[in-house]
mmCIF file of C-alpha atoms in Angstrom:
data_model
loop_
_atom_site.group_PDB
_atom_site.id
_atom_site.type_symbol
_atom_site.label_atom_id
_atom_site.label_comp_id
_atom_site.label_asym_id
_atom_site.label_seq_id
_atom_site.Cartn_x
_atom_site.Cartn_y
_atom_site.Cartn_z
ATOM 1 C CA UNK A 1 19.646 0.150 5.429
ATOM 2 C CA UNK A 2 16.291 -0.660 3.839
ATOM 3 C CA UNK A 3 15.111 2.947 4.240
ATOM 4 C CA UNK A 4 12.736 2.428 7.112
ATOM 5 C CA UNK A 5 13.083 6.170 7.617
ATOM 6 C CA UNK A 6 11.292 6.729 4.317
ATOM 7 C CA UNK A 7 8.255 4.932 5.754
ATOM 8 C CA UNK A 8 8.217 6.799 9.049
ATOM 9 C CA UNK A 9 8.710 10.044 7.192
ATOM 10 C CA UNK A 10 5.733 9.227 4.967
ATOM 11 C CA UNK A 11 3.620 8.398 8.033
ATOM 12 C CA UNK A 12 4.503 11.691 9.707
ATOM 13 C CA UNK A 13 3.897 13.553 6.484
ATOM 14 C CA UNK A 14 0.354 12.276 5.862
ATOM 15 C CA UNK A 15 -1.082 13.090 9.304
ATOM 16 C CA UNK A 16 -4.028 15.441 8.852
ATOM 17 C CA UNK A 17 -3.936 15.056 5.084
ATOM 18 C CA UNK A 18 -6.572 13.524 2.801
ATOM 19 C CA UNK A 19 -5.807 9.873 2.086
ATOM 20 C CA UNK A 20 -7.373 6.879 0.389
ATOM 21 C CA UNK A 21 -7.284 3.584 2.240
ATOM 22 C CA UNK A 22 -7.968 0.373 0.352
ATOM 23 C CA UNK A 23 -8.931 -2.746 2.252
ATOM 24 C CA UNK A 24 -8.251 -6.352 1.297
ATOM 25 C CA UNK A 25 -11.926 -6.799 0.357
ATOM 26 C CA UNK A 26 -11.610 -4.042 -2.258
ATOM 27 C CA UNK A 27 -13.571 -1.355 -0.419
ATOM 28 C CA UNK A 28 -12.051 2.120 -0.522
ATOM 29 C CA UNK A 29 -12.199 4.696 2.246
ATOM 30 C CA UNK A 30 -11.330 8.313 1.568
ATOM 31 C CA UNK A 31 -10.935 10.795 4.378
ATOM 32 C CA UNK A 32 -8.619 12.911 6.451
ATOM 33 C CA UNK A 33 -6.079 10.829 8.341
ATOM 34 C CA UNK A 34 -6.487 11.466 12.048
ATOM 35 C CA UNK A 35 -4.303 8.692 13.399
ATOM 36 C CA UNK A 36 -2.191 5.732 12.321
ATOM 37 C CA UNK A 37 -0.237 3.179 14.357
ATOM 38 C CA UNK A 38 2.224 0.353 13.837
ATOM 39 C CA UNK A 39 -0.547 -2.164 13.147
ATOM 40 C CA UNK A 40 -1.841 0.123 10.406
ATOM 41 C CA UNK A 41 -4.917 0.730 12.538
ATOM 42 C CA UNK A 42 -6.339 3.926 11.131
ATOM 43 C CA UNK A 43 -8.682 6.669 12.323
ATOM 44 C CA UNK A 44 -10.237 8.752 9.548
ATOM 45 C CA UNK A 45 -12.280 11.953 9.659
ATOM 46 C CA UNK A 46 -14.909 12.924 7.056
ATOM 47 C CA UNK A 47 -14.836 9.387 5.733
ATOM 48 C CA UNK A 48 -16.413 8.358 2.453
ATOM 49 C CA UNK A 49 -16.926 4.687 1.696
ATOM 50 C CA UNK A 50 -16.548 3.595 -1.933
ATOM 51 C CA UNK A 51 -17.669 0.166 -3.065
ATOM 52 C CA UNK A 52 -16.773 -0.627 -6.696
ATOM 53 C CA UNK A 53 -15.833 3.027 -7.112
ATOM 54 C CA UNK A 54 -19.280 4.260 -6.073
ATOM 55 C CA UNK A 55 -19.933 6.302 -2.959
ATOM 56 C CA UNK A 56 -21.978 4.117 -0.598
ATOM 57 C CA UNK A 57 -21.748 5.819 2.771
ATOM 58 C CA UNK A 58 -20.345 8.694 4.774
ATOM 59 C CA UNK A 59 -19.060 8.673 8.315
ATOM 60 C CA UNK A 60 -17.898 11.557 10.480
ATOM 61 C CA UNK A 61 -15.294 9.463 12.201
ATOM 62 C CA UNK A 62 -14.173 5.973 11.393
ATOM 63 C CA UNK A 63 -11.752 3.462 12.838
ATOM 64 C CA UNK A 64 -10.273 0.835 10.545
ATOM 65 C CA UNK A 65 -8.602 -2.198 12.056
ATOM 66 C CA UNK A 66 -5.129 -2.565 10.598
ATOM 67 C CA UNK A 67 -5.306 -6.208 9.513
ATOM 68 C CA UNK A 68 -7.801 -5.250 6.771
ATOM 69 C CA UNK A 69 -5.641 -2.542 5.254
ATOM 70 C CA UNK A 70 -4.138 -3.232 1.831
ATOM 71 C CA UNK A 71 -2.616 0.195 1.331
ATOM 72 C CA UNK A 72 -2.736 3.822 2.382
ATOM 73 C CA UNK A 73 -2.414 6.248 -0.477
ATOM 74 C CA UNK A 74 -2.023 9.990 -0.762
ATOM 75 C CA UNK A 75 -4.782 11.548 -2.814
ATOM 76 C CA UNK A 76 -3.246 13.703 -5.504
ATOM 77 C CA UNK A 77 -4.126 11.595 -8.498
ATOM 78 C CA UNK A 78 -7.247 9.701 -9.405
ATOM 79 C CA UNK A 79 -8.541 7.656 -12.297
ATOM 80 C CA UNK B 1 29.437 -29.739 13.633
ATOM 81 C CA UNK B 2 30.024 -26.147 12.685
ATOM 82 C CA UNK B 3 28.220 -24.564 9.778
ATOM 83 C CA UNK B 4 30.213 -24.558 6.581
ATOM 84 C CA UNK B 5 30.876 -21.000 5.441
ATOM 85 C CA UNK B 6 30.120 -20.269 1.791
ATOM 86 C CA UNK B 7 33.164 -20.234 -0.481
ATOM 87 C CA UNK B 8 34.711 -16.793 -0.479
ATOM 88 C CA UNK B 9 34.795 -16.515 -4.250
ATOM 89 C CA UNK B 10 31.012 -16.786 -4.596
ATOM 90 C CA UNK B 11 29.244 -13.544 -3.898
ATOM 91 C CA UNK B 12 26.082 -14.304 -1.983
ATOM 92 C CA UNK B 13 23.211 -11.885 -1.821
ATOM 93 C CA UNK B 14 20.631 -12.102 0.914
ATOM 94 C CA UNK B 15 17.057 -11.886 -0.413
ATOM 95 C CA UNK B 16 16.313 -8.583 1.264
ATOM 96 C CA UNK B 17 19.620 -7.150 0.050
ATOM 97 C CA UNK B 18 18.272 -7.658 -3.454
ATOM 98 C CA UNK B 19 15.176 -5.677 -2.510
ATOM 99 C CA UNK B 20 17.388 -3.047 -0.923
ATOM 100 C CA UNK B 21 19.224 -2.683 -4.215
ATOM 101 C CA UNK B 22 15.907 -1.908 -5.878
ATOM 102 C CA UNK B 23 15.304 1.196 -3.780
ATOM 103 C CA UNK B 24 14.934 4.148 -6.103
ATOM 104 C CA UNK B 25 14.046 2.036 -9.129
ATOM 105 C CA UNK B 26 10.844 0.595 -10.536
ATOM 106 C CA UNK B 27 9.618 -2.641 -9.028
ATOM 107 C CA UNK B 28 6.843 -5.056 -9.867
ATOM 108 C CA UNK B 29 4.950 -6.543 -6.935
ATOM 109 C CA UNK B 30 2.770 -9.604 -7.272
ATOM 110 C CA UNK B 31 0.164 -9.935 -4.531
ATOM 111 C CA UNK B 32 -1.844 -12.870 -3.209
ATOM 112 C CA UNK B 33 -5.234 -12.050 -4.649
ATOM 113 C CA UNK B 34 -4.804 -11.599 -8.427
ATOM 114 C CA UNK B 35 -3.403 -8.168 -7.893
ATOM 115 C CA UNK B 36 -0.186 -6.581 -9.058
ATOM 116 C CA UNK B 37 1.473 -3.277 -8.344
ATOM 117 C CA UNK B 38 4.141 -1.448 -10.289
ATOM 118 C CA UNK B 39 5.882 1.538 -8.754
ATOM 119 C CA UNK B 40 9.104 3.198 -7.720
ATOM 120 C CA UNK B 41 10.385 1.719 -4.469
ATOM 121 C CA UNK B 42 11.168 4.363 -1.861
ATOM 122 C CA UNK B 43 11.671 2.099 1.137
ATOM 123 C CA UNK B 44 10.562 -0.926 3.112
ATOM 124 C CA UNK B 45 10.632 -2.182 6.693
ATOM 125 C CA UNK B 46 11.151 -5.482 8.542
ATOM 126 C CA UNK B 47 7.671 -6.707 7.589
ATOM 127 C CA UNK B 48 8.344 -5.812 3.953
ATOM 128 C CA UNK B 49 5.663 -3.177 4.090
ATOM 129 C CA UNK B 50 6.614 -1.005 1.149
ATOM 130 C CA UNK B 51 6.564 2.672 0.347
ATOM 131 C CA UNK B 52 5.961 3.173 -3.371
ATOM 132 C CA UNK B 53 5.726 6.193 -5.608
ATOM 133 C CA UNK B 54 3.898 6.708 -8.894
ATOM 134 C CA UNK B 55 2.008 3.446 -8.606
ATOM 135 C CA UNK B 56 -0.149 1.539 -11.052
ATOM 136 C CA UNK B 57 -2.409 -1.091 -9.545
ATOM 137 C CA UNK B 58 -3.592 -3.955 -11.764
ATOM 138 C CA UNK B 59 -6.579 -5.934 -10.541
ATOM 139 C CA UNK B 60 -7.669 -9.001 -12.428
ATOM 140 C CA UNK B 61 -11.435 -9.160 -12.043
ATOM 141 C CA UNK B 62 -13.958 -11.397 -13.811
ATOM 142 C CA UNK B 63 -14.911 -8.391 -16.003
ATOM 143 C CA UNK B 64 -11.317 -7.868 -17.077
ATOM 144 C CA UNK B 65 -8.351 -5.985 -15.782
ATOM 145 C CA UNK B 66 -8.902 -2.857 -13.723
ATOM 146 C CA UNK B 67 -6.127 -0.293 -13.593
ATOM 147 C CA UNK B 68 -5.781 2.351 -10.891
ATOM 148 C CA UNK B 69 -3.134 5.059 -10.806
ATOM 149 C CA UNK B 70 -1.968 6.153 -7.390
ATOM 150 C CA UNK B 71 0.427 8.761 -6.146
ATOM 151 C CA UNK B 72 2.348 7.500 -3.141
ATOM 152 C CA UNK B 73 1.272 4.441 -1.187
ATOM 153 C CA UNK B 74 2.227 2.595 1.937
ATOM 154 C CA UNK B 75 1.575 -1.011 0.927
ATOM 155 C CA UNK B 76 0.855 -3.595 3.617
ATOM 156 C CA UNK B 77 3.389 -6.426 3.362
ATOM 157 C CA UNK B 78 0.828 -9.015 4.403
ATOM 158 C CA UNK B 79 -0.397 -9.857 0.899
ATOM 159 C CA UNK B 80 2.854 -9.610 -1.011
ATOM 160 C CA UNK B 81 4.030 -12.832 -2.636
ATOM 161 C CA UNK B 82 6.755 -11.819 -5.056
ATOM 162 C CA UNK B 83 8.927 -8.851 -5.935
ATOM 163 C CA UNK B 84 10.386 -8.462 -9.402
ATOM 164 C CA UNK B 85 12.961 -5.745 -10.070
ATOM 165 C CA UNK B 86 12.062 -3.678 -13.113
ATOM 166 C CA UNK B 87 8.723 -2.048 -13.724
ATOM 167 C CA UNK B 88 7.266 -3.604 -16.823
ATOM 168 C CA UNK B 89 4.657 -6.297 -16.673
ATOM 169 C CA UNK B 90 6.033 -9.454 -18.194
ATOM 170 C CA UNK B 91 3.344 -10.545 -20.622
#
């Protein structure tokens, strides 16, 4: 039970897709998901760093340590 | 010496069974840091990381409440404090 499969399916599905990652400190990273593991460590391509909703920085490649990750979101909708 | 089994006529529900029952319906998640999420629960794992659809994020900041709409999210279970079945904010 508990639909763990739904989570693994989501993880497989978002590989190579644009995602938004929010950290516990409120900073947002948008980029193409290159890699994700069980710790929620994340590698992003074409990363944009948003602080308070404003673009602050761009990185070609970025690694995010999983303990900082609040959520990983697909990027269809925005406000 | 042995553990006393619960009376058979009382139906017990393990905490995570309650969450399991919420799969497919709206759920309200209260987080550690003045943050709340409302979304449709698609699944969760042993760490209570949660997969949510059609999410609204409510952040209580000093300048007031900030609302963010999100599509589908994989929410880290680390900062979750409470899960409330049913989507509406109780206010």
